[in-house]
PDB file of C-alpha atoms and ligand atoms in Angstrom:
ATOM      1  CA  MET L   1      56.416  48.753 132.542  1.00  0.00           C
ATOM      2  CA  ALA L   2      58.919  48.129 135.317  1.00  0.00           C
ATOM      3  CA  PHE L   3      62.690  48.160 134.640  1.00  0.00           C
ATOM      4  CA  SER L   4      65.072  45.687 136.261  1.00  0.00           C
ATOM      5  CA  SER L   5      67.734  47.625 138.234  1.00  0.00           C
ATOM      6  CA  SER L   6      70.362  47.057 135.502  1.00  0.00           C
ATOM      7  CA  ASN L   7      67.991  48.325 132.804  1.00  0.00           C
ATOM      8  CA  LYS L   8      67.041  51.470 134.693  1.00  0.00           C
ATOM      9  CA  PRO L   9      68.411  54.642 133.160  1.00  0.00           C
ATOM     10  CA  ARG L  10      71.429  56.085 135.016  1.00  0.00           C
ATOM     11  CA  CYS L  11      71.403  59.621 136.372  1.00  0.00           C
ATOM     12  CA  ALA L  12      73.717  61.659 134.167  1.00  0.00           C
ATOM     13  CA  THR L  13      75.106  63.461 137.224  1.00  0.00           C
ATOM     14  CA  CYS L  14      75.585  60.821 139.930  1.00  0.00           C
ATOM     15  CA  GLY L  15      75.560  57.708 137.743  1.00  0.00           C
ATOM     16  CA  LYS L  16      73.118  55.822 139.978  1.00  0.00           C
ATOM     17  CA  ASN L  17      70.533  53.612 138.319  1.00  0.00           C
ATOM     18  CA  ILE L  18      67.719  55.825 139.465  1.00  0.00           C
ATOM     19  CA  GLY L  19      67.343  58.180 136.483  1.00  0.00           C
ATOM     20  CA  THR L  20      63.642  58.685 136.697  1.00  0.00           C
ATOM     21  CA  PHE L  21      63.503  62.094 135.006  1.00  0.00           C
ATOM     22  CA  THR L  22      64.435  62.822 131.470  1.00  0.00           C
ATOM     23  CA  CYS L  23      65.217  66.347 130.349  1.00  0.00           C
ATOM     24  CA  ARG L  24      63.388  67.097 127.126  1.00  0.00           C
ATOM     25  CA  GLY L  25      66.051  69.557 126.139  1.00  0.00           C
ATOM     26  CA  CYS L  26      69.169  67.379 126.259  1.00  0.00           C
ATOM     27  CA  SER L  27      67.528  63.912 126.572  1.00  0.00           C
ATOM     28  CA  GLN L  28      69.655  63.103 129.641  1.00  0.00           C
ATOM     29  CA  ASP L  29      68.253  61.107 132.586  1.00  0.00           C
ATOM     30  CA  PHE L  30      68.487  62.375 136.172  1.00  0.00           C
ATOM     31  CA  CYS L  31      67.518  61.292 139.639  1.00  0.00           C
ATOM     32  CA  LEU L  32      65.091  63.589 141.444  1.00  0.00           C
ATOM     33  CA  SER L  33      67.665  65.755 143.195  1.00  0.00           C
ATOM     34  CA  HIS L  34      69.879  66.047 140.125  1.00  0.00           C
ATOM     35  CA  ALA L  35      66.882  66.792 137.946  1.00  0.00           C
ATOM     36  CA  GLN L  36      66.307  69.842 140.152  1.00  0.00           C
ATOM     37  CA  GLU L  37      69.994  70.717 140.046  1.00  0.00           C
ATOM     38  CA  HIS L  38      69.996  70.368 136.239  1.00  0.00           C
ATOM     39  CA  ARG L  39      67.073  72.791 136.090  1.00  0.00           C
ATOM     40  CA  GLN L  40      68.890  75.255 138.340  1.00  0.00           C
ATOM     41  CA  LEU L  41      72.054  75.044 136.223  1.00  0.00           C
ATOM     42  CA  LEU L  42      69.975  75.697 133.143  1.00  0.00           C
ATOM     43  CA  GLY L  43      68.489  78.794 134.816  1.00  0.00           C
ATOM     44  CA  LYS L  44      71.967  80.020 135.748  1.00  0.00           C
ATOM     45  CA  LYS L  45      73.171  79.427 132.216  1.00  0.00           C
ATOM     46  CA  MET L  46      70.216  81.451 130.938  1.00  0.00           C
ATOM     47  CA  ASP L  47      71.112  84.347 133.248  1.00  0.00           C
ATOM     48  CA  GLU L  48      74.818  84.252 132.552  1.00  0.00           C
ATOM     49  CA  ASP L  49      74.848  83.614 128.834  1.00  0.00           C
ATOM     50  CA  VAL L  50      71.731  84.941 127.200  1.00  0.00           C
ATOM     51  CA  ILE L  51      70.546  87.675 129.541  1.00  0.00           C
ATOM     52  CA  LEU L  52      74.052  89.037 130.023  1.00  0.00           C
ATOM     53  CA  MET L  53      74.578  89.049 126.268  1.00  0.00           C
ATOM     54  CA  HIS L  54      71.270  90.813 125.751  1.00  0.00           C
ATOM     55  CA  ASP L  55      72.173  93.472 128.313  1.00  0.00           C
ATOM     56  CA  GLN L  56      75.550  94.050 126.712  1.00  0.00           C
ATOM     57  CA  LEU L  57      73.893  94.404 123.353  1.00  0.00           C
ATOM     58  CA  GLN L  58      71.383  96.843 124.801  1.00  0.00           C
ATOM     59  CA  GLN L  59      74.240  98.884 126.209  1.00  0.00           C
ATOM     60  CA  CYS L  60      75.989  98.879 122.846  1.00  0.00           C
ATOM     61  CA  LEU L  61      72.808 100.025 121.128  1.00  0.00           C
ATOM     62  CA  ASN L  62      72.278 102.818 123.678  1.00  0.00           C
ATOM     63  CA  GLN L  63      75.836 103.949 123.039  1.00  0.00           C
ATOM     64  CA  GLN L  64      75.243 104.041 119.285  1.00  0.00           C
ATOM     65  CA  VAL L  65      72.030 105.993 119.684  1.00  0.00           C
ATOM     66  CA  LYS L  66      73.728 108.434 122.013  1.00  0.00           C
ATOM     67  CA  GLN L  67      76.981 108.849 120.066  1.00  0.00           C
ATOM     68  CA  PRO L  68      76.593 107.627 116.485  1.00  0.00           C
ATOM     69  CA  SER L  69      79.853 109.377 115.629  1.00  0.00           C
ATOM     70  CA  LEU L  70      81.756 106.675 117.502  1.00  0.00           C
ATOM     71  CA  HIS L  71      80.420 103.952 115.218  1.00  0.00           C
ATOM     72  CA  PRO L  72      83.217 101.863 113.632  1.00  0.00           C
ATOM     73  CA  LEU L  73      81.914 102.699 110.146  1.00  0.00           C
ATOM     74  CA  MET L  74      82.097 106.383 111.010  1.00  0.00           C
ATOM     75  CA  LYS L  75      85.754 105.854 111.855  1.00  0.00           C
ATOM     76  CA  GLU L  76      86.222 104.259 108.452  1.00  0.00           C
ATOM     77  CA  ILE L  77      84.725 107.327 106.763  1.00  0.00           C
ATOM     78  CA  ASN L  78      86.953 109.628 108.824  1.00  0.00           C
ATOM     79  CA  GLU L  79      89.999 107.579 107.894  1.00  0.00           C
ATOM     80  CA  TRP L  80      89.077 107.765 104.195  1.00  0.00           C
ATOM     81  CA  GLU L  81      88.687 111.543 104.517  1.00  0.00           C
ATOM     82  CA  LYS L  82      92.055 111.923 106.238  1.00  0.00           C
ATOM     83  CA  GLN L  83      93.922 109.787 103.731  1.00  0.00           C
ATOM     84  CA  SER L  84      92.272 111.502 100.736  1.00  0.00           C
ATOM     85  CA  ILE L  85      93.150 114.961 102.065  1.00  0.00           C
ATOM     86  CA  GLU L  86      96.737 113.875 102.678  1.00  0.00           C
ATOM     87  CA  LYS L  87      97.008 112.597  99.108  1.00  0.00           C
ATOM     88  CA  ILE L  88      95.616 115.849  97.677  1.00  0.00           C
ATOM     89  CA  GLN L  89      97.860 117.956  99.890  1.00  0.00           C
ATOM     90  CA  LEU L  90     100.904 116.020  98.730  1.00  0.00           C
ATOM     91  CA  VAL L  91     100.050 116.507  95.042  1.00  0.00           C
ATOM     92  CA  ALA L  92      99.268 120.206  95.639  1.00  0.00           C
ATOM     93  CA  GLN L  93     102.547 120.665  97.499  1.00  0.00           C
ATOM     94  CA  ASN L  94     104.553 119.013  94.705  1.00  0.00           C
ATOM     95  CA  THR L  95     102.721 121.028  92.042  1.00  0.00           C
ATOM     96  CA  ARG L  96     103.326 124.285  93.930  1.00  0.00           C
ATOM     97  CA  GLN L  97     107.019 123.464  94.233  1.00  0.00           C
ATOM     98  CA  LYS L  98     107.252 122.684  90.529  1.00  0.00           C
ATOM     99  CA  PHE L  99     105.445 125.933  89.734  1.00  0.00           C
ATOM    100  CA  LEU L 100     107.894 127.908  91.899  1.00  0.00           C
ATOM    101  CA  ASP L 101     110.835 126.293  90.070  1.00  0.00           C
ATOM    102  CA  ILE L 102     109.385 127.112  86.648  1.00  0.00           C
ATOM    103  CA  ILE L 103     108.226 130.628  87.511  1.00  0.00           C
ATOM    104  CA  SER L 104     111.607 131.578  88.939  1.00  0.00           C
ATOM    105  CA  LYS L 105     113.243 130.575  85.652  1.00  0.00           C
ATOM    106  CA  HIS L 106     110.569 132.505  83.818  1.00  0.00           C
ATOM    107  CA  THR L 107     110.889 135.711  85.841  1.00  0.00           C
ATOM    108  CA  ASN L 108     114.649 135.486  85.553  1.00  0.00           C
ATOM    109  CA  ASN L 109     114.326 135.433  81.782  1.00  0.00           C
ATOM    110  CA  ALA L 110     111.932 138.365  81.897  1.00  0.00           C
ATOM    111  CA  LYS L 111     114.332 140.264  84.160  1.00  0.00           C
ATOM    112  CA  ILE L 112     117.144 139.875  81.652  1.00  0.00           C
ATOM    113  CA  ALA L 113     114.842 140.808  78.793  1.00  0.00           C
ATOM    114  CA  LEU L 114     113.935 144.028  80.623  1.00  0.00           C
ATOM    115  CA  ILE L 115     117.590 144.861  81.293  1.00  0.00           C
ATOM    116  CA  SER L 116     118.399 144.312  77.641  1.00  0.00           C
ATOM    117  CA  ILE L 117     115.562 146.530  76.473  1.00  0.00           C
ATOM    118  CA  LYS L 118     116.628 149.176  78.964  1.00  0.00           C
ATOM    119  CA  GLU L 119     120.164 149.077  77.514  1.00  0.00           C
ATOM    120  CA  GLN L 120     118.793 149.505  74.022  1.00  0.00           C
ATOM    121  CA  LEU L 121     116.618 152.424  75.165  1.00  0.00           C
ATOM    122  CA  SER L 122     119.480 154.175  76.978  1.00  0.00           C
ATOM    123  CA  ARG L 123     121.818 153.764  74.035  1.00  0.00           C
ATOM    124  CA  ALA L 124     119.246 155.069  71.581  1.00  0.00           C
ATOM    125  CA  ARG L 125     118.476 157.954  73.914  1.00  0.00           C
ATOM    126  CA  ASP L 126     122.177 158.856  74.356  1.00  0.00           C
ATOM    127  CA  GLU L 127     122.837 158.743  70.674  1.00  0.00           C
ATOM    128  CA  ASP L 128     119.467 160.302  69.894  1.00  0.00           C
ATOM    129  CA  ASP L 129     119.048 157.522  67.397  1.00  0.00           C
ATOM    130  CA  PHE L 130     115.433 156.420  67.193  1.00  0.00           C
ATOM    131  CA  PHE L 131     112.314 156.996  65.159  1.00  0.00           C
ATOM    132  CA  GLU L 132     108.598 156.304  65.426  1.00  0.00           C
ATOM    133  CA  ALA L 133     109.078 152.755  64.198  1.00  0.00           C
ATOM    134  CA  ASP L 134     111.656 152.060  66.951  1.00  0.00           C
ATOM    135  CA  ILE L 135     109.344 153.407  69.619  1.00  0.00           C
ATOM    136  CA  ASN L 136     106.539 151.211  68.325  1.00  0.00           C
ATOM    137  CA  GLU L 137     108.829 148.187  68.271  1.00  0.00           C
ATOM    138  CA  TRP L 138     109.943 148.689  71.884  1.00  0.00           C
ATOM    139  CA  LYS L 139     106.376 149.285  72.936  1.00  0.00           C
ATOM    140  CA  GLU L 140     105.374 146.058  71.266  1.00  0.00           C
ATOM    141  CA  LYS L 141     108.216 144.130  72.947  1.00  0.00           C
ATOM    142  CA  LEU L 142     107.275 145.514  76.354  1.00  0.00           C
ATOM    143  CA  GLU L 143     103.630 144.742  75.716  1.00  0.00           C
ATOM    144  CA  LYS L 144     104.476 141.133  74.856  1.00  0.00           C
ATOM    145  CA  LEU L 145     106.642 140.854  77.928  1.00  0.00           C
ATOM    146  CA  LYS L 146     103.827 142.206  80.075  1.00  0.00           C
ATOM    147  CA  THR L 147     101.315 139.751  78.621  1.00  0.00           C
ATOM    148  CA  ASP L 148     103.716 136.900  79.145  1.00  0.00           C
ATOM    149  CA  LEU L 149     104.390 137.900  82.739  1.00  0.00           C
ATOM    150  CA  ASN L 150     100.689 138.012  83.526  1.00  0.00           C
ATOM    151  CA  THR L 151      99.711 134.865  81.682  1.00  0.00           C
ATOM    152  CA  PRO L 152     102.830 132.872  80.898  1.00  0.00           C
ATOM    153  CA  LYS L 153     102.139 130.673  77.901  1.00  0.00           C
ATOM    154  CA  ALA L 154     105.056 128.456  78.809  1.00  0.00           C
ATOM    155  CA  ILE L 155     103.402 127.213  81.996  1.00  0.00           C
ATOM    156  CA  THR L 156     100.378 125.005  81.712  1.00  0.00           C
ATOM    157  CA  ILE L 157      98.195 123.665  84.476  1.00  0.00           C
ATOM    158  CA  LYS L 158      96.588 120.429  83.455  1.00  0.00           C
ATOM    159  CA  LEU L 159      93.748 118.562  85.093  1.00  0.00           C
ATOM    160  CA  ASP L 160      93.641 114.845  84.443  1.00  0.00           C
ATOM    161  CA  ASP L 161      90.572 114.544  82.195  1.00  0.00           C
ATOM    162  CA  ASN L 162      89.758 111.017  83.230  1.00  0.00           C
ATOM    163  CA  MET L 163      85.990 111.356  83.635  1.00  0.00           C
ATOM    164  CA  ASN L 164      85.860 108.387  85.996  1.00  0.00           C
ATOM    165  CA  SER L 165      88.045 110.011  88.578  1.00  0.00           C
ATOM    166  CA  PHE L 166      86.286 111.703  91.457  1.00  0.00           C
ATOM    167  CA  ILE L 167      88.835 114.516  91.704  1.00  0.00           C
ATOM    168  CA  PRO L 168      90.955 115.179  88.607  1.00  0.00           C
ATOM    169  CA  LYS L 169      94.666 115.079  89.346  1.00  0.00           C
ATOM    170  CA  ILE L 170      96.449 118.362  88.784  1.00  0.00           C
ATOM    171  CA  SER L 171      99.806 118.682  87.074  1.00  0.00           C
ATOM    172  CA  ILE L 172     101.931 121.495  85.799  1.00  0.00           C
ATOM    173  CA  SER L 173     104.166 121.503  82.788  1.00  0.00           C
ATOM    174  CA  GLU L 174     106.748 123.760  81.318  1.00  0.00           C
ATOM    175  CA  GLY L 175     106.616 124.112  77.574  1.00  0.00           C
ATOM    176  CA  PRO L 176     109.474 125.136  75.301  1.00  0.00           C
ATOM    177  CA  MET L 177     107.735 128.511  75.054  1.00  0.00           C
ATOM    178  CA  ILE L 178     109.920 130.261  77.616  1.00  0.00           C
ATOM    179  CA  ILE L 179     112.915 130.432  75.350  1.00  0.00           C
ATOM    180  CA  GLU L 180     110.832 130.991  72.215  1.00  0.00           C
ATOM    181  CA  THR L 181     108.871 133.846  73.708  1.00  0.00           C
ATOM    182  CA  PHE L 182     112.049 135.262  75.050  1.00  0.00           C
ATOM    183  CA  GLU L 183     113.763 135.105  71.685  1.00  0.00           C
ATOM    184  CA  LYS L 184     110.795 136.651  69.947  1.00  0.00           C
ATOM    185  CA  ILE L 185     110.785 139.527  72.394  1.00  0.00           C
ATOM    186  CA  LEU L 186     114.481 140.235  72.282  1.00  0.00           C
ATOM    187  CA  GLY L 187     115.084 139.630  68.620  1.00  0.00           C
ATOM    188  CA  ASP L 188     118.791 140.349  68.367  1.00  0.00           C
ATOM    189  CA  ILE L 189     119.856 138.379  71.426  1.00  0.00           C
ATOM    190  CA  ASP L 190     121.189 134.828  71.166  1.00  0.00           C
ATOM    191  CA  ILE L 191     120.185 132.393  73.803  1.00  0.00           C
ATOM    192  CA  GLN L 192     122.501 129.451  74.233  1.00  0.00           C
ATOM    193  CA  ASP L 193     122.725 126.509  76.509  1.00  0.00           C
ATOM    194  CA  LYS L 194     118.970 126.345  77.063  1.00  0.00           C
ATOM    195  CA  GLY L 195     118.699 129.918  78.207  1.00  0.00           C
ATOM    196  CA  ARG L 196     121.560 129.939  80.677  1.00  0.00           C
ATOM    197  CA  LEU L 197     123.921 132.109  78.728  1.00  0.00           C
ATOM    198  CA  ILE L 198     122.697 135.170  76.914  1.00  0.00           C
ATOM    199  CA  THR L 199     124.955 137.019  74.555  1.00  0.00           C
ATOM    200  CA  HIS L 200     123.900 140.282  73.068  1.00  0.00           C
ATOM    201  CA  GLY L 201     124.054 140.345  69.309  1.00  0.00           C
ATOM    202  CA  SER L 202     125.232 143.924  69.039  1.00  0.00           C
ATOM    203  CA  SER L 203     127.216 144.508  72.230  1.00  0.00           C
ATOM    204  CA  LYS L 204     129.952 142.395  73.846  1.00  0.00           C
ATOM    205  CA  GLY L 205     128.159 142.123  77.170  1.00  0.00           C
ATOM    206  CA  TYR L 206     126.588 138.932  78.415  1.00  0.00           C
ATOM    207  CA  ALA L 207     124.419 137.875  81.263  1.00  0.00           C
ATOM    208  CA  LEU L 208     123.799 134.593  83.029  1.00  0.00           C
ATOM    209  CA  VAL L 209     120.171 133.711  83.202  1.00  0.00           C
ATOM    210  CA  ARG L 210     120.513 131.837  86.477  1.00  0.00           C
TER     211      ARG L 210
HETATM  212 ZN1   ZN O   1      71.596  61.750 140.406  1.00  0.00          ZN
HETATM  213 ZN1   ZN O   2      68.822  68.904 130.027  1.00  0.00          ZN
END
């Protein structure tokens, strides 16, 4: 069927009424020369868009095969590791500091207890005033002091027992035991002001715990 010139399809490129070729892909009409040009443009587009993209992807894949450690997800794992370690180190550092604070108080108390016992021993020795029972009592006090120095009951390390947590959180606490143990060991010594001031029951001397 013949078209009148006004009914003829127009070439999508030059606009002339001689669009004798229709592209099946985009349904546009073209004249002969622009049909060829359209085909060439399509080929160029194929090279530039799809083939280039494929090659880039191939390159990316080669890179991943060669160095899987550079994968973005690997970086995520590394970041998680770094942050977790930093968190643990911070808690450990704080716990160590707290331990040092507590233990220095504790050893200070023990130091004063030892001085006090030494005074008692010297006095008893000078005055030659002691019997078997006294010796046993001092031995017992020293033994208790030794046990407490090695394994201080007043300091407790606690691990957060939340079973869901991957790593239990550590914490340290200081019980009221320091003063109690201290009082038990020394017997006749009064401890006031939470252990800061020690007055000897029998003598007039005193010592500052800190
Ligand atoms: Zn044309
Ligand atoms: Zn087309």
